């Protein structure tokens, strides 16, 4: 028995030791788990977005340069999102930058108010027109019918800066363009057209209306950069003839610029004259334009001019949005309406594509308004994803030109991609 007791004690000792080691390891495991859990919580907390203190604290008045104290990274990002310039060296918003930002806010608020007033007036006019249409008091007219018997009073609203010095006619390379005279009412005007290739073939023609001062031309034939090529050279490179008209009051032409009134008649007259050229296929005449030229193209289409297609890149919906040298308040609402494509989209009879880039700068809001207005089934709207008011021109004109010369239907998606 003494021998057995002697063996029991060492065994008990081993058991106690094992239990102790197990407890120790378990406690260490718990500690390890606690540490891992703590680290995970710390990581989760670190990943939580830190609340941005905005606006940032102001610098002391004694600091004549910085408007704010030094910004942290989050505040720098926020300032850039707001469009506020940052001084990179001191990493603060300067007093000059803040003044510029506040002034811009005031200007934008004023523009927003002006736009709201214009939209309210537009809505009121639309409601009156809708009531008259519903009652049968008026029938829908095209632009020429609506203007019949009316004369523009724009001369009473012109500012002194509207009377510009005469600009000489450009002299393009003779192998690209030659002069063409045309008659618009009692005005003898000039245009430039692709010369006769002399091969007895008839070619399609596109009439292109330039942006900016659409009445005048300068160097219209030189191709621009891919990001801003306003030459529309893709059409002539594809084998089409091109016509660039100058309009009343433009260059050394007679007459006074009428801001989309008499100019509609000028464009129509230039097209009819070009259709008589022996090398032009009169059944394949197209009209296109950029910016102000696009607005004029839409108005010409709304006047009922029969062309095979119209391509308007970046027009406006409401004409008083243009910053021109005249007082719009002195122009009657009726005249403004008859200069604004918004009210005449229903009258377009030719297949028409309104095209604009989705990125700023652009007239994308005008595209949306034009497409939401009462419009003909012939009108198609194209918002070019990734393009702006200028970068859409070169790739989209190339696409259109290739389809036209092949005699294919124009295929452009509602959300076209560059």
CSV table of C-alpha atoms in Angstrom, one decimal:
chain,number,residue,atom,x,y,z
A,1,UNK,CA,0.0,0.0,0.0
A,2,UNK,CA,2.8,2.4,0.8
A,3,UNK,CA,4.1,1.8,-2.7
A,4,UNK,CA,0.8,2.7,-4.3
A,5,UNK,CA,0.5,5.9,-2.2
A,6,UNK,CA,4.0,6.7,-3.4
A,7,UNK,CA,2.8,6.5,-7.0
A,8,UNK,CA,-0.4,8.5,-6.4
A,9,UNK,CA,1.3,11.6,-5.3
A,10,UNK,CA,3.5,12.1,-8.3
A,11,UNK,CA,0.5,11.4,-10.6
A,12,UNK,CA,-1.5,14.0,-8.8
A,13,UNK,CA,1.4,16.4,-9.1
A,14,UNK,CA,1.4,15.9,-12.9
A,15,UNK,CA,-2.4,16.4,-13.1
A,16,UNK,CA,-2.1,19.6,-11.2
A,17,UNK,CA,0.7,20.8,-13.4
A,18,UNK,CA,-1.2,20.0,-16.6
A,19,UNK,CA,-4.3,21.8,-15.3
A,20,UNK,CA,-2.2,24.8,-14.3
A,21,UNK,CA,-0.6,24.9,-17.7
A,22,UNK,CA,-4.0,24.6,-19.4
A,23,UNK,CA,-5.4,27.4,-17.4
A,24,UNK,CA,-2.3,29.5,-18.2
A,25,UNK,CA,-2.6,28.8,-21.9
A,26,UNK,CA,-6.3,29.5,-21.9
A,27,UNK,CA,-5.8,32.8,-20.1
A,28,UNK,CA,-3.1,33.7,-22.6
A,29,UNK,CA,-5.5,32.8,-25.4
A,30,UNK,CA,-8.1,35.1,-23.9
A,31,UNK,CA,-5.6,37.8,-23.6
A,32,UNK,CA,-4.5,37.2,-27.2
A,33,UNK,CA,-8.1,37.3,-28.4
A,34,UNK,CA,-8.7,40.4,-26.4
A,35,UNK,CA,-5.7,42.1,-28.1
A,36,UNK,CA,-6.8,41.0,-31.6
A,37,UNK,CA,-10.3,42.2,-30.8
A,38,UNK,CA,-8.9,45.5,-29.6
A,39,UNK,CA,-6.8,45.9,-32.7
A,40,UNK,CA,-9.8,45.2,-35.0
A,41,UNK,CA,-11.9,47.8,-33.1
A,42,UNK,CA,-9.1,50.3,-33.5
A,43,UNK,CA,-8.9,49.6,-37.2
A,44,UNK,CA,-12.6,49.9,-37.6
A,45,UNK,CA,-12.6,53.2,-35.7
A,46,UNK,CA,-9.7,54.4,-37.9
A,47,UNK,CA,-11.6,53.6,-41.0
A,48,UNK,CA,-14.6,55.6,-39.8
A,49,UNK,CA,-14.8,58.9,-41.8
A,50,UNK,CA,-13.6,61.8,-39.7
A,51,UNK,CA,-16.1,64.6,-39.5
A,52,UNK,CA,-14.8,67.5,-41.6
A,53,UNK,CA,-14.7,70.8,-39.8
A,54,UNK,CA,-16.2,73.2,-42.3
A,55,UNK,CA,-16.0,76.0,-42.8
A,56,UNK,CA,-12.5,76.0,-41.5
A,57,UNK,CA,-11.4,78.2,-38.6
A,58,UNK,CA,-10.5,81.8,-39.6
A,59,UNK,CA,-7.0,83.1,-39.5
A,60,UNK,CA,-6.3,86.1,-37.2
A,61,UNK,CA,-7.2,89.5,-38.6
A,62,UNK,CA,-3.5,90.3,-38.4
A,63,UNK,CA,-2.8,87.8,-41.2
A,64,UNK,CA,-3.3,89.8,-44.3
A,65,UNK,CA,-2.7,86.8,-46.7
A,66,UNK,CA,-4.6,83.8,-45.3
A,67,UNK,CA,-8.4,83.9,-44.7
A,68,UNK,CA,-8.2,80.6,-42.9
A,69,UNK,CA,-5.8,78.7,-40.7
A,70,UNK,CA,-3.7,75.9,-42.2
A,71,UNK,CA,-6.1,73.3,-43.6
A,72,UNK,CA,-5.9,69.5,-43.1
A,73,UNK,CA,-6.1,67.1,-46.0
A,74,UNK,CA,-9.9,66.6,-45.7
A,75,UNK,CA,-10.4,70.4,-45.7
A,76,UNK,CA,-8.2,70.9,-48.8
A,77,UNK,CA,-10.3,68.3,-50.6
A,78,UNK,CA,-13.5,70.0,-49.5
A,79,UNK,CA,-12.2,73.4,-50.6
A,80,UNK,CA,-11.4,72.0,-54.1
A,81,UNK,CA,-14.8,70.4,-54.3
A,82,UNK,CA,-16.3,73.9,-53.6
A,83,UNK,CA,-14.1,75.5,-56.3
A,84,UNK,CA,-12.1,77.5,-53.8
A,85,UNK,CA,-8.4,78.1,-54.7
A,86,UNK,CA,-5.8,77.0,-52.1
A,87,UNK,CA,-2.4,78.5,-51.6
A,88,UNK,CA,-0.2,75.4,-51.8
A,89,UNK,CA,2.7,76.8,-49.9
A,90,UNK,CA,0.8,77.9,-46.8
A,91,UNK,CA,-2.1,75.4,-47.4
A,92,UNK,CA,-4.8,78.0,-46.6
A,93,UNK,CA,-7.6,79.7,-48.4
A,94,UNK,CA,-6.3,83.2,-49.1
A,95,UNK,CA,-8.3,86.3,-48.6
A,96,UNK,CA,-8.2,87.0,-52.3
A,97,UNK,CA,-9.5,83.5,-53.1
A,98,UNK,CA,-12.3,83.9,-50.6
A,99,UNK,CA,-13.4,87.2,-52.0
A,100,UNK,CA,-13.4,85.7,-55.5
A,101,UNK,CA,-15.4,82.7,-54.3
A,102,UNK,CA,-18.0,84.9,-52.5
A,103,UNK,CA,-18.4,87.2,-55.6
A,104,UNK,CA,-18.9,84.1,-57.8
A,105,UNK,CA,-21.6,82.9,-55.4
A,106,UNK,CA,-23.4,86.2,-55.7
A,107,UNK,CA,-23.1,86.1,-59.6
A,108,UNK,CA,-24.4,82.5,-59.7
A,109,UNK,CA,-27.3,83.4,-57.4
A,110,UNK,CA,-28.2,86.3,-59.7
A,111,UNK,CA,-28.0,84.1,-62.8
A,112,UNK,CA,-30.1,81.5,-61.1
A,113,UNK,CA,-32.7,84.1,-60.3
A,114,UNK,CA,-32.6,85.5,-63.8
A,115,UNK,CA,-33.0,82.0,-65.2
A,116,UNK,CA,-35.9,81.2,-62.9
A,117,UNK,CA,-37.7,84.4,-64.1
A,118,UNK,CA,-37.1,83.5,-67.8
A,119,UNK,CA,-38.4,80.0,-67.2
A,120,UNK,CA,-41.5,81.4,-65.4
A,121,UNK,CA,-42.1,83.7,-68.3
A,122,UNK,CA,-41.5,80.9,-70.8
A,123,UNK,CA,-44.0,78.6,-68.9
A,124,UNK,CA,-46.6,81.4,-68.9
A,125,UNK,CA,-46.3,81.8,-72.6
A,126,UNK,CA,-46.5,78.1,-73.1
A,127,UNK,CA,-49.6,77.9,-71.1
A,128,UNK,CA,-51.3,80.7,-73.1
A,129,UNK,CA,-50.3,78.9,-76.4
A,130,UNK,CA,-51.5,75.6,-75.1
A,131,UNK,CA,-54.9,77.2,-74.2
A,132,UNK,CA,-55.2,78.8,-77.6
A,133,UNK,CA,-54.3,75.5,-79.4
A,134,UNK,CA,-56.8,73.6,-77.3
A,135,UNK,CA,-59.6,76.1,-78.0
A,136,UNK,CA,-58.8,76.2,-81.7
A,137,UNK,CA,-58.0,79.9,-81.5
A,138,UNK,CA,-54.7,79.3,-83.2
A,139,UNK,CA,-53.1,76.5,-85.2
A,140,UNK,CA,-49.5,75.5,-84.9
A,141,UNK,CA,-47.3,77.5,-87.2
A,142,UNK,CA,-43.8,77.3,-88.4
A,143,UNK,CA,-41.4,80.1,-87.8
A,144,UNK,CA,-41.9,81.9,-91.1
A,145,UNK,CA,-45.7,81.8,-90.7
A,146,UNK,CA,-45.5,83.2,-87.2
A,147,UNK,CA,-43.2,86.1,-88.4
A,148,UNK,CA,-45.4,87.0,-91.4
A,149,UNK,CA,-46.1,90.7,-91.6
A,150,UNK,CA,-43.8,91.4,-88.6
A,151,UNK,CA,-40.6,93.4,-88.6
A,152,UNK,CA,-37.9,93.3,-85.9
A,153,UNK,CA,-37.4,96.2,-83.6
A,154,UNK,CA,-34.0,95.0,-82.5
A,155,UNK,CA,-32.2,98.2,-83.6
A,156,UNK,CA,-33.9,100.1,-80.6
A,157,UNK,CA,-32.2,97.7,-78.2
A,158,UNK,CA,-28.6,97.7,-79.6
A,159,UNK,CA,-25.8,99.0,-77.4
A,160,UNK,CA,-23.0,101.1,-79.0
A,161,UNK,CA,-20.7,98.0,-78.9
A,162,UNK,CA,-23.0,96.3,-81.4
A,163,UNK,CA,-21.7,98.5,-84.2
A,164,UNK,CA,-18.4,96.9,-84.9
A,165,UNK,CA,-15.7,97.9,-87.3
A,166,UNK,CA,-16.0,96.2,-90.7
A,167,UNK,CA,-14.0,93.0,-91.0
A,168,UNK,CA,-12.6,92.1,-94.4
A,169,UNK,CA,-13.7,88.9,-96.0
A,170,UNK,CA,-11.3,86.0,-95.4
A,171,UNK,CA,-9.3,84.5,-98.3
A,172,UNK,CA,-9.3,80.7,-98.0
A,173,UNK,CA,-7.0,78.5,-100.1
A,174,UNK,CA,-8.6,78.4,-103.6
A,175,UNK,CA,-8.3,74.6,-103.7
A,176,UNK,CA,-10.6,74.4,-100.7
A,177,UNK,CA,-13.1,77.2,-101.1
A,178,UNK,CA,-14.2,79.8,-103.7
A,179,UNK,CA,-16.5,82.8,-103.2
A,180,UNK,CA,-20.2,82.5,-104.0
A,181,UNK,CA,-22.6,85.4,-104.1
A,182,UNK,CA,-26.2,85.0,-103.2
A,183,UNK,CA,-29.2,87.3,-102.8
A,184,UNK,CA,-31.3,87.5,-99.6
A,185,UNK,CA,-34.2,89.9,-100.2
A,186,UNK,CA,-32.6,93.2,-101.3
A,187,UNK,CA,-29.2,92.3,-99.8
A,188,UNK,CA,-26.3,90.9,-101.9
A,189,UNK,CA,-24.3,88.7,-99.6
A,190,UNK,CA,-21.3,86.4,-99.9
A,191,UNK,CA,-20.5,82.8,-99.1
A,192,UNK,CA,-17.7,80.3,-99.6
A,193,UNK,CA,-18.2,76.9,-101.2
A,194,UNK,CA,-16.2,73.9,-102.3
A,195,UNK,CA,-15.0,74.4,-105.9
A,196,UNK,CA,-16.3,72.4,-108.8
A,197,UNK,CA,-14.2,69.2,-108.9
A,198,UNK,CA,-14.8,69.1,-112.7
A,199,UNK,CA,-15.6,65.4,-112.9
A,200,UNK,CA,-19.3,65.8,-113.8
A,201,UNK,CA,-20.3,64.0,-110.6
A,202,UNK,CA,-22.8,65.5,-108.2
A,203,UNK,CA,-21.9,65.4,-104.5
A,204,UNK,CA,-23.8,66.0,-101.3
A,205,UNK,CA,-23.5,69.4,-99.6
A,206,UNK,CA,-23.5,70.5,-96.0
A,207,UNK,CA,-24.0,74.1,-95.1
A,208,UNK,CA,-22.1,74.9,-91.9
A,209,UNK,CA,-22.9,77.8,-89.6
A,210,UNK,CA,-20.0,78.8,-87.3
A,211,UNK,CA,-20.2,79.6,-83.6
A,212,UNK,CA,-19.5,82.9,-82.0
A,213,UNK,CA,-20.3,85.7,-84.5
A,214,UNK,CA,-22.2,83.5,-87.0
A,215,UNK,CA,-22.6,86.4,-89.4
A,216,UNK,CA,-18.9,86.8,-90.0
A,217,UNK,CA,-16.1,84.5,-91.0
A,218,UNK,CA,-12.4,84.6,-90.4
A,219,UNK,CA,-10.2,81.5,-90.8
A,220,UNK,CA,-12.9,78.9,-91.1
A,221,UNK,CA,-10.9,76.3,-93.0
A,222,UNK,CA,-8.0,75.5,-90.7
A,223,UNK,CA,-8.5,72.5,-88.5
A,224,UNK,CA,-8.3,72.9,-84.8
A,225,UNK,CA,-7.0,70.6,-82.1
A,226,UNK,CA,-8.9,67.4,-81.4
A,227,UNK,CA,-10.4,69.0,-78.3
A,228,UNK,CA,-11.8,72.0,-80.2
A,229,UNK,CA,-12.0,71.6,-84.0
A,230,UNK,CA,-14.7,74.0,-85.2
A,231,UNK,CA,-13.8,73.7,-88.9
A,232,UNK,CA,-16.1,70.7,-89.5
A,233,UNK,CA,-13.4,69.6,-91.9
A,234,UNK,CA,-14.6,66.0,-91.5
A,235,UNK,CA,-17.3,66.6,-94.1
A,236,UNK,CA,-15.0,67.8,-96.9
A,237,UNK,CA,-12.4,65.1,-96.0
A,238,UNK,CA,-15.2,62.5,-96.5
A,239,UNK,CA,-15.9,63.9,-100.0
A,240,UNK,CA,-18.8,66.2,-99.3
A,241,UNK,CA,-19.1,69.8,-100.6
A,242,UNK,CA,-19.3,72.5,-98.0
A,243,UNK,CA,-20.9,75.9,-97.9
A,244,UNK,CA,-20.0,78.6,-95.3
A,245,UNK,CA,-22.3,81.6,-95.7
A,246,UNK,CA,-21.6,85.1,-94.3
A,247,UNK,CA,-24.8,86.8,-93.2
A,248,UNK,CA,-26.2,90.4,-93.1
A,249,UNK,CA,-23.9,92.8,-91.3
A,250,UNK,CA,-21.1,90.3,-91.2
A,251,UNK,CA,-17.6,91.0,-92.6
A,252,UNK,CA,-18.2,93.7,-95.3
A,253,UNK,CA,-21.8,92.6,-96.1
A,254,UNK,CA,-24.5,95.2,-96.3
A,255,UNK,CA,-27.2,95.3,-93.6
A,256,UNK,CA,-27.3,95.2,-89.8
A,257,UNK,CA,-26.9,92.1,-87.7
A,258,UNK,CA,-30.4,91.2,-86.5
A,259,UNK,CA,-29.6,88.4,-84.1
A,260,UNK,CA,-31.4,85.5,-85.6
A,261,UNK,CA,-34.2,87.3,-87.3
A,262,UNK,CA,-33.2,88.2,-90.9
A,263,UNK,CA,-30.4,85.7,-90.7
A,264,UNK,CA,-32.8,82.8,-91.0
A,265,UNK,CA,-33.8,84.2,-94.4
A,266,UNK,CA,-30.1,84.6,-95.3
A,267,UNK,CA,-29.3,80.9,-94.6
A,268,UNK,CA,-32.3,79.7,-96.6
A,269,UNK,CA,-31.3,81.9,-99.5
A,270,UNK,CA,-27.7,80.7,-99.4
A,271,UNK,CA,-28.9,77.0,-99.5
A,272,UNK,CA,-31.3,77.6,-102.4
A,273,UNK,CA,-28.5,79.3,-104.4
A,274,UNK,CA,-26.0,76.5,-103.7
A,275,UNK,CA,-28.6,73.9,-104.8
A,276,UNK,CA,-28.3,75.4,-108.3
A,277,UNK,CA,-24.6,74.6,-108.6
A,278,UNK,CA,-24.1,72.0,-111.3
A,279,UNK,CA,-22.0,69.7,-109.1
A,280,UNK,CA,-24.3,69.7,-106.0
A,281,UNK,CA,-26.8,66.9,-105.5
A,282,UNK,CA,-29.8,69.0,-104.5
A,283,UNK,CA,-31.5,65.9,-103.0
A,284,UNK,CA,-28.6,65.5,-100.5
A,285,UNK,CA,-28.3,68.9,-98.8
A,286,UNK,CA,-27.7,69.1,-95.1
A,287,UNK,CA,-27.5,71.9,-92.5
A,288,UNK,CA,-25.2,72.0,-89.5
A,289,UNK,CA,-23.8,74.4,-87.0
A,290,UNK,CA,-22.0,74.9,-83.7
A,291,UNK,CA,-23.2,76.9,-80.7
A,292,UNK,CA,-24.8,80.1,-82.1
A,293,UNK,CA,-24.6,78.5,-85.5
A,294,UNK,CA,-26.5,75.5,-84.1
A,295,UNK,CA,-29.2,77.8,-82.7
A,296,UNK,CA,-29.6,79.5,-86.1
A,297,UNK,CA,-29.7,76.1,-87.8
A,298,UNK,CA,-32.6,75.0,-85.6
A,299,UNK,CA,-34.5,78.2,-86.3
A,300,UNK,CA,-33.9,77.7,-90.0
A,301,UNK,CA,-35.2,74.2,-89.8
A,302,UNK,CA,-38.2,75.5,-87.9
A,303,UNK,CA,-38.9,77.9,-90.7
A,304,UNK,CA,-39.8,74.8,-92.9
A,305,UNK,CA,-36.6,74.7,-95.1
A,306,UNK,CA,-36.5,71.3,-96.7
A,307,UNK,CA,-33.1,69.8,-96.2
A,308,UNK,CA,-32.2,66.1,-95.7
A,309,UNK,CA,-30.9,66.5,-92.2
A,310,UNK,CA,-29.9,69.1,-89.6
A,311,UNK,CA,-27.0,68.7,-87.1
A,312,UNK,CA,-27.1,71.3,-84.3
A,313,UNK,CA,-24.1,71.1,-81.9
A,314,UNK,CA,-24.7,72.9,-78.6
A,315,UNK,CA,-27.6,75.3,-79.3
A,316,UNK,CA,-29.5,77.2,-76.7
A,317,UNK,CA,-33.2,76.9,-76.0
A,318,UNK,CA,-33.8,80.5,-75.0
A,319,UNK,CA,-32.2,83.3,-77.0
A,320,UNK,CA,-31.9,85.8,-74.1
A,321,UNK,CA,-29.3,83.5,-72.5
A,322,UNK,CA,-26.7,84.9,-75.0
A,323,UNK,CA,-24.6,87.8,-73.7
A,324,UNK,CA,-25.0,90.0,-76.7
A,325,UNK,CA,-24.5,93.8,-77.0
A,326,UNK,CA,-28.2,94.6,-76.6
A,327,UNK,CA,-30.7,95.1,-73.8
A,328,UNK,CA,-33.1,92.2,-73.9
A,329,UNK,CA,-35.5,94.1,-71.7
A,330,UNK,CA,-36.1,96.5,-74.6
A,331,UNK,CA,-37.0,93.5,-76.9
A,332,UNK,CA,-40.6,92.4,-76.7
A,333,UNK,CA,-41.4,88.9,-75.4
A,334,UNK,CA,-43.0,88.1,-78.7
A,335,UNK,CA,-39.7,88.9,-80.6
A,336,UNK,CA,-37.6,87.0,-78.1
A,337,UNK,CA,-40.0,84.0,-78.5
A,338,UNK,CA,-39.6,84.1,-82.3
A,339,UNK,CA,-35.8,84.0,-81.9
A,340,UNK,CA,-35.8,81.1,-79.4
A,341,UNK,CA,-35.8,77.5,-80.7
A,342,UNK,CA,-37.7,76.3,-77.6
A,343,UNK,CA,-41.0,77.4,-79.1
A,344,UNK,CA,-40.6,76.0,-82.6
A,345,UNK,CA,-39.4,72.5,-82.2
A,346,UNK,CA,-42.9,71.2,-83.3
A,347,UNK,CA,-42.4,72.8,-86.8
A,348,UNK,CA,-39.2,70.9,-87.8
A,349,UNK,CA,-39.9,68.6,-90.7
A,350,UNK,CA,-36.4,67.5,-91.5
A,351,UNK,CA,-34.5,64.8,-89.5
A,352,UNK,CA,-32.7,66.8,-86.9
A,353,UNK,CA,-30.1,65.9,-84.3
A,354,UNK,CA,-29.4,68.1,-81.3
A,355,UNK,CA,-26.0,67.2,-80.0
A,356,UNK,CA,-24.1,68.3,-76.9
A,357,UNK,CA,-21.4,67.1,-74.5
A,358,UNK,CA,-22.5,66.1,-71.0
A,359,UNK,CA,-19.4,67.7,-69.4
A,360,UNK,CA,-18.9,71.4,-68.7
A,361,UNK,CA,-18.6,73.7,-70.4
A,362,UNK,CA,-21.7,72.8,-72.4
A,363,UNK,CA,-25.3,73.8,-73.1
A,364,UNK,CA,-26.5,70.5,-71.8
A,365,UNK,CA,-29.4,72.1,-69.9
A,366,UNK,CA,-30.6,73.7,-73.1
A,367,UNK,CA,-30.5,70.2,-74.8
A,368,UNK,CA,-32.7,68.8,-72.0
A,369,UNK,CA,-35.1,71.7,-72.3
A,370,UNK,CA,-35.4,71.5,-76.1
A,371,UNK,CA,-35.9,67.7,-75.8
A,372,UNK,CA,-38.6,68.2,-73.2
A,373,UNK,CA,-40.5,70.8,-75.2
A,374,UNK,CA,-43.3,70.1,-77.7
A,375,UNK,CA,-41.3,68.7,-80.6
A,376,UNK,CA,-41.5,67.0,-83.9
A,377,UNK,CA,-41.0,63.3,-84.2
A,378,UNK,CA,-38.1,64.2,-86.5
A,379,UNK,CA,-36.1,65.7,-83.6
A,380,UNK,CA,-33.4,63.4,-82.0
A,381,UNK,CA,-31.4,64.3,-78.9
A,382,UNK,CA,-27.8,63.2,-78.3
A,383,UNK,CA,-26.0,63.7,-75.1
A,384,UNK,CA,-22.4,62.8,-75.7
A,385,UNK,CA,-20.9,61.2,-72.6
A,386,UNK,CA,-17.3,62.3,-71.8
A,387,UNK,CA,-17.5,65.3,-74.2
A,388,UNK,CA,-18.0,69.0,-73.7
A,389,UNK,CA,-19.2,71.8,-75.9
A,390,UNK,CA,-16.1,71.7,-78.1
A,391,UNK,CA,-14.6,68.2,-77.9
A,392,UNK,CA,-17.8,66.6,-79.3
A,393,UNK,CA,-17.2,68.3,-82.7
A,394,UNK,CA,-14.4,66.3,-84.3
A,395,UNK,CA,-15.4,62.7,-83.4
A,396,UNK,CA,-19.1,63.2,-84.0
A,397,UNK,CA,-18.8,65.1,-87.3
A,398,UNK,CA,-16.5,62.3,-88.5
A,399,UNK,CA,-19.1,59.7,-87.6
A,400,UNK,CA,-21.9,61.6,-89.3
A,401,UNK,CA,-19.8,62.4,-92.4
A,402,UNK,CA,-18.9,58.7,-92.9
A,403,UNK,CA,-22.5,57.7,-92.7
A,404,UNK,CA,-23.7,60.4,-95.1
A,405,UNK,CA,-21.2,59.7,-97.9
A,406,UNK,CA,-22.0,56.0,-97.7
A,407,UNK,CA,-25.7,56.8,-98.0
A,408,UNK,CA,-26.5,55.2,-94.7
A,409,UNK,CA,-29.1,56.5,-92.2
A,410,UNK,CA,-27.5,58.6,-89.4
A,411,UNK,CA,-27.1,56.5,-86.3
A,412,UNK,CA,-26.4,58.3,-83.1
A,413,UNK,CA,-27.4,57.0,-79.7
A,414,UNK,CA,-29.3,59.1,-77.1
A,415,UNK,CA,-26.3,58.7,-74.8
A,416,UNK,CA,-23.5,58.6,-77.3
A,417,UNK,CA,-20.0,57.9,-76.1
A,418,UNK,CA,-16.7,59.3,-77.3
